[in-house]
Amino acid sequence: MATVIVTVVLAFLGYLTTYLNGLRLAQRQARLARVNQQLSDFYGPLFALMESNSRTYDTFSATYARPDGRDPFQHEIPPSEEELAQWRTWATTVFIPTIRAMRDVVVGKADLLIEEEMPQVLLQLCAHVSGYEITAARWAAGDYEEHLSLIPFPGRELREYTRDRFARLKAEQSRLLGRRYGLSR
């Protein structure tokens, strides 16, 4: 009788161990799937667009820098008509489409946020885009009175946010895959 009880208890413990291990693996797979989706659909595109936008803006600033190294919009002397025309070309061709794409990621994939609430930096980005859409509409109508969004671009904060969240998720992805982050195989 004691042998039967020991056998039943061992069988139950084996089943319980198998069940709990399967549950843990399923949870890990679900978390990995979520992290992969966050990276592929939200933080990856947002990071790439932000980095691209930053580098392109740096190129614009260097190309049209004043003798003291500052770009025309960060200078006491207002931009010339030629500089403003160049800005409109760069803005309509590169900057506005890129920030719209960033806004579309934020609005369309907000369910993939790490945070419980929408971060202020992302709300600022969306507002900035709306401000530029008004400016671009005025340009299309021939009104060149304004050249910037009425709402400032949260450049430094957004760059820090996208870099931090992307790196954090890549580290978690690597951990879930059983690799150390930063080490290649």
Coordinates of N, CA and C in Angstrom, one line a residue:
M1 N 0.8 -1.2 0.0 CA 0.0 0.0 0.0 C 0.9 1.3 0.0
A2 N 1.9 1.3 0.8 CA 2.8 2.4 0.9 C 3.5 2.6 -0.4
T3 N 3.8 1.6 -1.1 CA 4.5 1.7 -2.4 C 3.5 2.3 -3.4
V4 N 2.3 2.0 -3.4 CA 1.3 2.6 -4.3 C 1.2 4.1 -4.0
I5 N 1.1 4.5 -2.7 CA 1.0 5.9 -2.3 C 2.2 6.7 -2.8
V6 N 3.4 6.1 -2.6 CA 4.7 6.7 -3.1 C 4.6 6.9 -4.6
T7 N 4.2 5.9 -5.3 CA 4.1 5.9 -6.7 C 3.2 7.0 -7.2
V8 N 2.0 7.1 -6.6 CA 1.0 8.1 -6.9 C 1.5 9.5 -6.6
V9 N 2.2 9.6 -5.5 CA 2.7 11.0 -5.1 C 3.8 11.4 -6.1
L10 N 4.7 10.4 -6.4 CA 5.8 10.7 -7.4 C 5.2 11.1 -8.8
A11 N 4.2 10.3 -9.2 CA 3.6 10.6 -10.5 C 2.9 11.9 -10.5
F12 N 2.2 12.3 -9.4 CA 1.6 13.6 -9.3 C 2.6 14.7 -9.3
L13 N 3.7 14.5 -8.6 CA 4.8 15.5 -8.5 C 5.4 15.7 -9.9
G14 N 5.6 14.6 -10.6 CA 6.1 14.6 -12.0 C 5.2 15.4 -12.9
Y15 N 3.9 15.1 -12.8 CA 2.9 15.8 -13.6 C 2.9 17.3 -13.3
L16 N 2.9 17.6 -12.0 CA 2.9 19.0 -11.5 C 4.1 19.7 -12.0
T17 N 5.3 19.1 -11.9 CA 6.5 19.7 -12.4 C 6.4 20.0 -13.9
T18 N 5.9 19.0 -14.7 CA 5.8 19.1 -16.1 C 4.8 20.2 -16.5
Y19 N 3.7 20.3 -15.7 CA 2.7 21.3 -16.0 C 3.3 22.7 -15.7
L20 N 3.9 22.9 -14.6 CA 4.5 24.2 -14.2 C 5.6 24.6 -15.2
N21 N 6.4 23.7 -15.6 CA 7.5 24.0 -16.5 C 6.8 24.4 -17.9
G22 N 5.8 23.6 -18.3 CA 5.1 24.0 -19.6 C 4.5 25.4 -19.5
L23 N 3.9 25.7 -18.3 CA 3.3 27.0 -18.1 C 4.3 28.1 -18.2
R24 N 5.5 27.8 -17.5 CA 6.6 28.8 -17.5 C 7.1 29.1 -18.9
L25 N 7.2 28.0 -19.7 CA 7.7 28.1 -21.1 C 6.7 28.8 -21.9
A26 N 5.4 28.6 -21.7 CA 4.4 29.3 -22.5 C 4.4 30.7 -22.2
Q27 N 4.5 31.1 -20.9 CA 4.6 32.5 -20.5 C 5.8 33.2 -21.1
R28 N 6.9 32.5 -21.1 CA 8.1 33.0 -21.7 C 8.0 33.3 -23.2
Q29 N 7.3 32.3 -23.9 CA 7.1 32.4 -25.3 C 6.1 33.6 -25.6
A30 N 5.1 33.7 -24.8 CA 4.2 34.9 -24.9 C 4.9 36.2 -24.7
R31 N 5.8 36.3 -23.7 CA 6.5 37.5 -23.5 C 7.5 37.8 -24.6
L32 N 8.1 36.8 -25.1 CA 9.0 36.9 -26.2 C 8.2 37.4 -27.5
A33 N 7.1 36.9 -27.7 CA 6.3 37.3 -28.9 C 5.9 38.8 -28.7
R34 N 5.5 39.2 -27.5 CA 5.1 40.6 -27.2 C 6.3 41.5 -27.4
V35 N 7.5 41.1 -26.9 CA 8.7 42.0 -27.1 C 9.1 42.1 -28.6
N36 N 9.0 41.0 -29.3 CA 9.3 41.0 -30.7 C 8.3 41.9 -31.4
Q37 N 7.0 41.9 -31.1 CA 6.1 42.8 -31.7 C 6.3 44.2 -31.4
Q38 N 6.7 44.5 -30.1 CA 7.0 45.9 -29.7 C 8.2 46.4 -30.5
L39 N 9.2 45.5 -30.7 CA 10.4 46.0 -31.4 C 10.1 46.1 -32.9
S40 N 9.4 45.2 -33.5 CA 9.1 45.3 -34.9 C 8.1 46.3 -35.4
D41 N 7.1 46.5 -34.5 CA 6.0 47.4 -34.9 C 6.0 48.8 -34.3
F42 N 6.7 49.0 -33.2 CA 6.7 50.3 -32.5 C 8.1 50.8 -32.3
Y43 N 8.8 50.3 -31.4 CA 10.1 50.9 -31.0 C 11.1 50.8 -32.0
G44 N 11.2 49.7 -32.8 CA 12.1 49.6 -33.9 C 11.9 50.7 -35.0
P45 N 10.7 50.8 -35.5 CA 10.4 51.8 -36.5 C 10.6 53.3 -35.9
L46 N 10.1 53.5 -34.7 CA 10.2 54.8 -34.1 C 11.7 55.2 -33.9
F47 N 12.5 54.2 -33.5 CA 13.9 54.4 -33.3 C 14.6 54.7 -34.6
A48 N 14.3 53.9 -35.6 CA 15.0 54.1 -36.9 C 14.6 55.5 -37.5
L49 N 13.3 55.8 -37.4 CA 12.8 57.1 -38.0 C 13.5 58.3 -37.2
M50 N 13.6 58.2 -35.9 CA 14.1 59.3 -35.1 C 15.6 59.4 -35.4
E51 N 16.4 58.3 -35.5 CA 17.8 58.4 -35.9 C 18.0 59.0 -37.3
S52 N 17.2 58.6 -38.2 CA 17.3 59.1 -39.6 C 17.0 60.6 -39.6
N53 N 15.9 61.0 -38.9 CA 15.5 62.4 -38.9 C 16.6 63.2 -38.2
S54 N 17.2 62.7 -37.1 CA 18.3 63.5 -36.4 C 19.5 63.6 -37.3
R55 N 19.9 62.6 -38.0 CA 21.1 62.7 -38.9 C 20.8 63.6 -40.1
T56 N 19.6 63.5 -40.6 CA 19.3 64.4 -41.7 C 19.3 65.8 -41.3
Y57 N 18.7 66.1 -40.1 CA 18.7 67.5 -39.6 C 20.1 68.0 -39.3
D58 N 20.9 67.1 -38.8 CA 22.3 67.5 -38.6 C 23.0 67.8 -39.9
T59 N 22.7 67.1 -41.0 CA 23.2 67.4 -42.3 C 22.7 68.7 -42.8
F60 N 21.4 69.0 -42.6 CA 20.9 70.3 -43.0 C 21.6 71.4 -42.3
S61 N 21.7 71.2 -41.0 CA 22.3 72.3 -40.1 C 23.8 72.5 -40.5
A62 N 24.5 71.5 -40.8 CA 25.9 71.6 -41.2 C 26.0 72.3 -42.6
T63 N 25.1 71.9 -43.5 CA 25.1 72.4 -44.9 C 24.8 73.9 -44.9
Y64 N 23.9 74.4 -44.1 CA 23.4 75.8 -44.1 C 23.9 76.5 -42.8
A65 N 25.0 76.0 -42.2 CA 25.5 76.7 -41.0 C 26.0 78.1 -41.3
R66 N 25.8 79.0 -40.3 CA 26.4 80.3 -40.4 C 27.9 80.2 -40.0
P67 N 28.6 81.3 -40.2 CA 30.0 81.2 -39.9 C 30.3 80.8 -38.5
D68 N 29.4 81.1 -37.6 CA 29.6 80.7 -36.2 C 29.2 79.2 -35.9
G69 N 28.8 78.5 -37.0 CA 28.4 77.1 -36.8 C 27.0 76.8 -36.5
R70 N 26.2 77.8 -36.2 CA 24.8 77.6 -35.9 C 23.9 77.6 -37.2
D71 N 22.8 76.8 -37.1 CA 22.0 76.8 -38.3 C 21.1 78.1 -38.3
P72 N 20.5 78.5 -39.5 CA 19.8 79.7 -39.6 C 18.7 80.0 -38.6
F73 N 18.1 78.9 -38.1 CA 16.9 79.0 -37.2 C 17.4 79.1 -35.8
Q74 N 18.7 79.0 -35.5 CA 19.2 79.2 -34.1 C 20.2 80.3 -34.1
H75 N 19.8 81.4 -34.8 CA 20.8 82.5 -34.9 C 20.0 83.8 -34.7
E76 N 20.7 84.8 -34.3 CA 20.1 86.2 -34.1 C 19.7 86.8 -35.4
I77 N 20.5 86.5 -36.5 CA 20.1 87.1 -37.8 C 19.1 86.1 -38.4
P78 N 17.9 86.6 -38.8 CA 16.9 85.7 -39.4 C 17.4 85.1 -40.7
P79 N 16.8 83.9 -41.0 CA 17.2 83.2 -42.2 C 16.9 84.1 -43.4
S80 N 17.7 84.0 -44.5 CA 17.5 84.7 -45.7 C 16.4 84.0 -46.5
E81 N 15.9 84.6 -47.6 CA 14.9 84.0 -48.4 C 15.4 82.7 -49.0
E82 N 16.7 82.7 -49.4 CA 17.3 81.5 -50.0 C 17.3 80.3 -48.9
E83 N 17.7 80.7 -47.7 CA 17.7 79.7 -46.6 C 16.3 79.2 -46.3
L84 N 15.3 80.1 -46.3 CA 14.0 79.7 -46.1 C 13.4 78.8 -47.2
A85 N 13.8 79.1 -48.4 CA 13.4 78.2 -49.6 C 14.0 76.9 -49.4
Q86 N 15.3 76.8 -49.0 CA 15.9 75.5 -48.8 C 15.3 74.7 -47.7
W87 N 14.9 75.5 -46.6 CA 14.3 74.8 -45.5 C 12.9 74.2 -45.9
R88 N 12.1 74.9 -46.7 CA 10.9 74.4 -47.1 C 11.0 73.2 -48.0
T89 N 12.1 73.1 -48.8 CA 12.4 71.9 -49.6 C 12.7 70.8 -48.7
W90 N 13.7 71.0 -47.8 CA 14.0 69.9 -46.9 C 12.9 69.4 -46.0
A91 N 12.1 70.4 -45.5 CA 11.0 70.1 -44.6 C 9.9 69.3 -45.3
T92 N 9.5 69.8 -46.5 CA 8.4 69.1 -47.2 C 8.9 67.7 -47.8
T93 N 10.1 67.6 -48.1 CA 10.6 66.4 -48.8 C 11.0 65.3 -47.7
V94 N 11.7 65.7 -46.6 CA 12.2 64.8 -45.7 C 11.6 64.9 -44.3
F95 N 11.7 66.1 -43.7 CA 11.4 66.2 -42.2 C 9.9 65.9 -42.0
I96 N 9.0 66.6 -42.7 CA 7.6 66.4 -42.4 C 7.1 65.0 -42.7
P97 N 7.5 64.4 -43.8 CA 7.1 63.0 -44.0 C 7.7 62.1 -42.9
T98 N 8.8 62.3 -42.4 CA 9.4 61.5 -41.4 C 8.7 61.6 -40.1
I99 N 8.4 62.9 -39.7 CA 7.7 63.1 -38.4 C 6.3 62.6 -38.5
R100 N 5.7 62.7 -39.7 CA 4.3 62.1 -39.8 C 4.4 60.6 -39.6
A101 N 5.4 59.9 -40.2 CA 5.6 58.5 -40.0 C 5.8 58.1 -38.6
M102 N 6.5 59.0 -37.8 CA 6.7 58.7 -36.4 C 5.4 58.8 -35.7
R103 N 4.6 59.9 -36.0 CA 3.3 60.1 -35.4 C 2.4 58.9 -35.7
D104 N 2.4 58.4 -36.9 CA 1.6 57.3 -37.3 C 1.9 56.0 -36.5
V105 N 3.2 55.8 -36.3 CA 3.6 54.7 -35.4 C 3.0 54.8 -34.0
V106 N 3.1 56.0 -33.5 CA 2.6 56.3 -32.1 C 1.1 56.1 -32.0
V107 N 0.4 56.7 -33.0 CA -1.1 56.6 -32.9 C -1.6 55.3 -33.3
G108 N -1.0 54.6 -34.3 CA -1.5 53.3 -34.8 C -1.0 52.1 -33.9
K109 N 0.0 52.3 -33.2 CA 0.5 51.1 -32.4 C 0.7 51.4 -30.9
A110 N -0.1 52.3 -30.4 CA 0.0 52.7 -29.0 C -0.2 51.5 -28.0
D111 N -0.9 50.5 -28.5 CA -1.1 49.3 -27.6 C 0.2 48.6 -27.3
L112 N 1.3 48.9 -28.0 CA 2.6 48.2 -27.8 C 3.5 49.0 -26.9
L113 N 3.0 50.1 -26.3 CA 3.9 50.9 -25.4 C 4.3 50.1 -24.2
I114 N 5.5 50.4 -23.7 CA 6.0 49.7 -22.5 C 5.2 50.3 -21.3
E115 N 5.0 51.6 -21.4 CA 4.4 52.4 -20.3 C 2.8 52.1 -20.2
E116 N 2.3 52.4 -19.0 CA 0.8 52.2 -18.8 C 0.1 53.4 -19.4
E117 N 0.7 54.6 -19.5 CA 0.1 55.8 -20.0 C 1.0 56.3 -21.1
M118 N 0.4 57.1 -22.0 CA 1.2 57.7 -23.1 C 2.2 58.7 -22.6
P119 N 3.5 58.5 -22.9 CA 4.5 59.4 -22.4 C 4.3 60.8 -23.0
Q120 N 4.7 61.8 -22.2 CA 4.5 63.2 -22.6 C 5.3 63.5 -23.9
V121 N 6.5 62.9 -24.0 CA 7.4 63.1 -25.2 C 6.6 62.7 -26.5
L122 N 5.9 61.6 -26.4 CA 5.1 61.2 -27.6 C 3.9 62.1 -27.9
L123 N 3.3 62.6 -26.9 CA 2.2 63.5 -27.1 C 2.8 64.8 -27.7
Q124 N 3.9 65.2 -27.2 CA 4.6 66.4 -27.8 C 4.9 66.2 -29.3
L125 N 5.4 65.0 -29.6 CA 5.7 64.7 -31.0 C 4.4 64.9 -31.8
C126 N 3.3 64.3 -31.4 CA 2.1 64.3 -32.2 C 1.6 65.8 -32.3
A127 N 1.7 66.6 -31.3 CA 1.3 68.0 -31.4 C 2.2 68.7 -32.3
H128 N 3.5 68.4 -32.3 CA 4.5 69.1 -33.2 C 4.1 68.8 -34.7
V129 N 3.8 67.6 -34.9 CA 3.4 67.2 -36.3 C 2.1 68.0 -36.7
S130 N 1.2 68.0 -35.9 CA 0.0 68.8 -36.2 C 0.3 70.3 -36.5
G131 N 1.2 70.8 -35.7 CA 1.6 72.2 -36.0 C 2.3 72.4 -37.3
Y132 N 3.1 71.4 -37.7 CA 3.8 71.4 -39.0 C 2.8 71.2 -40.2
E133 N 1.8 70.5 -39.9 CA 0.8 70.3 -41.0 C 0.1 71.6 -41.3
I134 N -0.1 72.4 -40.3 CA -0.7 73.7 -40.6 C 0.3 74.6 -41.4
T135 N 1.5 74.6 -41.0 CA 2.6 75.3 -41.7 C 2.7 74.9 -43.1
A136 N 2.7 73.6 -43.3 CA 2.8 73.0 -44.7 C 1.6 73.4 -45.5
A137 N 0.5 73.4 -45.0 CA -0.7 73.8 -45.7 C -0.7 75.2 -46.1
R138 N -0.1 76.1 -45.3 CA 0.1 77.5 -45.6 C 1.1 77.6 -46.8
W139 N 2.2 76.8 -46.7 CA 3.2 76.9 -47.8 C 2.5 76.5 -49.1
A140 N 1.7 75.5 -49.1 CA 1.0 75.0 -50.3 C 0.1 76.1 -50.9
A141 N -0.4 76.9 -50.0 CA -1.2 78.0 -50.4 C -0.4 79.3 -50.8
G142 N 0.9 79.2 -50.7 CA 1.8 80.3 -51.1 C 2.1 81.3 -49.9
D143 N 1.6 80.9 -48.7 CA 1.9 81.8 -47.5 C 3.2 81.3 -46.8
Y144 N 4.2 82.1 -46.9 CA 5.5 81.7 -46.3 C 5.9 82.5 -45.1
E145 N 4.8 83.0 -44.4 CA 5.0 83.8 -43.2 C 5.7 83.0 -42.1
E146 N 5.2 81.8 -41.9 CA 5.8 80.9 -40.8 C 6.6 79.8 -41.5
H147 N 7.7 79.4 -40.7 CA 8.5 78.3 -41.3 C 8.7 77.1 -40.3
L148 N 8.2 77.3 -39.1 CA 8.4 76.2 -38.1 C 7.0 75.9 -37.6
S149 N 6.9 74.7 -36.9 CA 5.7 74.3 -36.2 C 5.6 75.2 -35.0
L150 N 4.4 75.6 -34.7 CA 4.1 76.4 -33.5 C 4.4 75.6 -32.2
I151 N 4.5 74.3 -32.3 CA 4.8 73.4 -31.2 C 6.2 72.9 -31.4
P152 N 7.1 73.1 -30.4 CA 8.5 72.6 -30.6 C 8.7 71.1 -30.7
F153 N 9.6 70.7 -31.5 CA 10.0 69.3 -31.6 C 10.8 68.8 -30.4
P154 N 10.3 67.7 -29.8 CA 11.1 67.3 -28.6 C 12.3 66.4 -28.9
G155 N 13.2 67.0 -29.7 CA 14.3 66.2 -30.3 C 15.1 65.5 -29.3
R156 N 15.7 66.1 -28.3 CA 16.6 65.5 -27.4 C 15.9 64.4 -26.6
E157 N 14.7 64.8 -26.1 CA 13.9 63.9 -25.2 C 13.5 62.7 -26.0
L158 N 13.0 62.9 -27.2 CA 12.5 61.8 -28.1 C 13.7 60.9 -28.4
R159 N 14.8 61.5 -28.7 CA 16.0 60.6 -29.1 C 16.4 59.7 -27.9
E160 N 16.4 60.3 -26.7 CA 16.7 59.6 -25.5 C 15.7 58.5 -25.2
Y161 N 14.4 58.9 -25.4 CA 13.3 57.9 -25.1 C 13.4 56.7 -26.1
T162 N 13.6 57.0 -27.4 CA 13.6 55.9 -28.4 C 14.8 55.0 -28.2
R163 N 16.0 55.6 -27.9 CA 17.2 54.8 -27.7 C 17.0 54.0 -26.5
D164 N 16.6 54.5 -25.4 CA 16.4 53.8 -24.1 C 15.5 52.6 -24.3
R165 N 14.3 52.9 -24.8 CA 13.3 51.8 -24.9 C 13.7 50.7 -25.9
F166 N 14.3 51.1 -27.0 CA 14.8 50.1 -28.0 C 15.9 49.2 -27.3
A167 N 16.8 49.8 -26.7 CA 17.9 49.1 -26.0 C 17.3 48.2 -24.9
R168 N 16.4 48.7 -24.1 CA 15.8 47.9 -23.1 C 15.1 46.7 -23.6
L169 N 14.3 46.8 -24.7 CA 13.6 45.7 -25.3 C 14.6 44.7 -25.9
K170 N 15.6 45.2 -26.6 CA 16.6 44.3 -27.2 C 17.3 43.5 -26.1
A171 N 17.6 44.1 -25.0 CA 18.2 43.3 -23.9 C 17.2 42.3 -23.4
E172 N 16.0 42.6 -23.2 CA 15.0 41.6 -22.8 C 14.8 40.5 -23.8
Q173 N 14.8 40.9 -25.1 CA 14.6 39.9 -26.1 C 15.8 38.9 -26.1
S174 N 17.0 39.4 -25.9 CA 18.2 38.6 -25.9 C 18.1 37.7 -24.7
R175 N 17.7 38.2 -23.5 CA 17.6 37.4 -22.3 C 16.5 36.3 -22.5
L176 N 15.4 36.6 -23.1 CA 14.4 35.6 -23.3 C 14.8 34.5 -24.3
L177 N 15.7 34.9 -25.2 CA 16.3 34.0 -26.2 C 17.4 33.2 -25.6
G178 N 17.8 33.5 -24.3 CA 18.9 32.8 -23.7 C 20.3 33.2 -24.0
R179 N 20.4 34.5 -24.5 CA 21.7 35.0 -24.9 C 22.0 36.2 -24.0
R180 N 23.2 36.5 -23.9 CA 23.6 37.8 -23.2 C 23.6 38.9 -24.2
Y181 N 23.0 40.0 -23.8 CA 22.9 41.2 -24.7 C 24.3 41.7 -25.1
G182 N 24.5 42.0 -26.3 CA 25.7 42.6 -26.8 C 26.8 41.6 -27.2
L183 N 26.5 40.3 -26.9 CA 27.5 39.3 -27.3 C 27.0 38.6 -28.6
S184 N 27.8 38.5 -29.6 CA 27.3 37.8 -30.8 C 27.8 36.3 -30.7
R185 N 27.1 35.5 -31.4 CA 27.5 34.1 -31.5 C 28.2 33.8 -32.8

